[in-house]
């Protein structure tokens, strides 16, 4: 745990910040890390060689180009939009923060579809935004589209994650359209994991129709660049201009811009790995279903992770780490996710290590 904030300084902090504690991702050095939804295959060697080559030519004495123009043009071509409809950020997280900075604040409402990625509420509260949670079905975690549409009528920002983290559910394109029509503000579809979902799941085709739709992508998951911190939004030029207005001009550094440009140009090279992860997802899910007699429940997922309920999940997660050197993410004390763990789909041998260890641990109890 990082050091806490002293009372002396907490007393002079902005109240919404003083309510927080330093973030602790609870990472530890382990043999098998299936805790953060990274691509555990790593970058294909030929892409890595091109990244290294590109980095060699990067000058560090000059500031980066604020709007990452080369990368922005490449992303725009990929998604079939104009560069003015793209903005690049220091990870998707920065873009989420900037959306709250631009469209949140006191007197503004964020509609949040829970349980979901905790960052939305965190950033909303930091900038004093009122958060209205619209709960997912407690059994299937499907979003309640009718309730979202009703709540959206008063919102400056609605965020729906598709596929949802940590439950794996998709949100339909039809319901996204309904949200865009109902909401006077911005509707963010967070598609951080869309590369792992079936064709046709993305809300991207709606960008041509709705000026208040914004879609978030990241290179952290499928494209092996979690360490470089590159995310981007697609949306109408007006909303992208609002984002450009609030951002820190030099937040995306020269190395990350260069590495991301190569990865995006070489994006097809990642497809075989993405297909392998999708195939491993079925196999891992099947293996977990075979443990249902020992109290294991696994949900369907369109992402590169699975939500799993196991008896005494908190303890199981600790034992996986301490006795098997396998790290998964603990959601067991999150509202609506009692006894749930989230496991990233890794390589065959990593998934097998997790299945074998879990099976051993559950045998004993
Ligand atoms: C990982 C993730 C992101 C973005 O991650 P960055 O590494 O900051 O790009 C955004 N949304 C969700 C739901 C995620 O899980």
Coordinates of C-alpha atoms in Angstrom, one line a residue, residues 25-36 317 320-321 325-329 342-344:
X25 CA -3.4 -1.7 -8.1
X26 CA -2.4 -4.6 -5.8
X27 CA 0.1 -5.9 -8.4
X28 CA 2.8 -8.3 -7.2
X29 CA 5.5 -10.0 -9.1
X30 CA 4.0 -13.4 -10.1
X31 CA 4.7 -16.2 -12.6
X32 CA 1.3 -15.8 -14.3
X33 CA -0.3 -12.4 -14.3
X34 CA -4.0 -12.5 -15.4
X35 CA -5.1 -9.5 -13.4
X36 CA -5.1 -6.5 -15.8
X317 CA -7.4 -15.1 -4.9
X320 CA -3.7 -18.4 -6.1
X321 CA -1.1 -15.6 -5.6
X325 CA 2.1 -17.3 -8.1
X326 CA -1.0 -16.6 -10.2
X327 CA -2.6 -13.2 -10.0
X328 CA -6.3 -12.5 -10.8
X329 CA -8.4 -9.5 -10.0
X342 CA -12.0 -11.5 -13.0
X343 CA -9.4 -13.5 -14.9
X344 CA -7.7 -12.3 -18.0

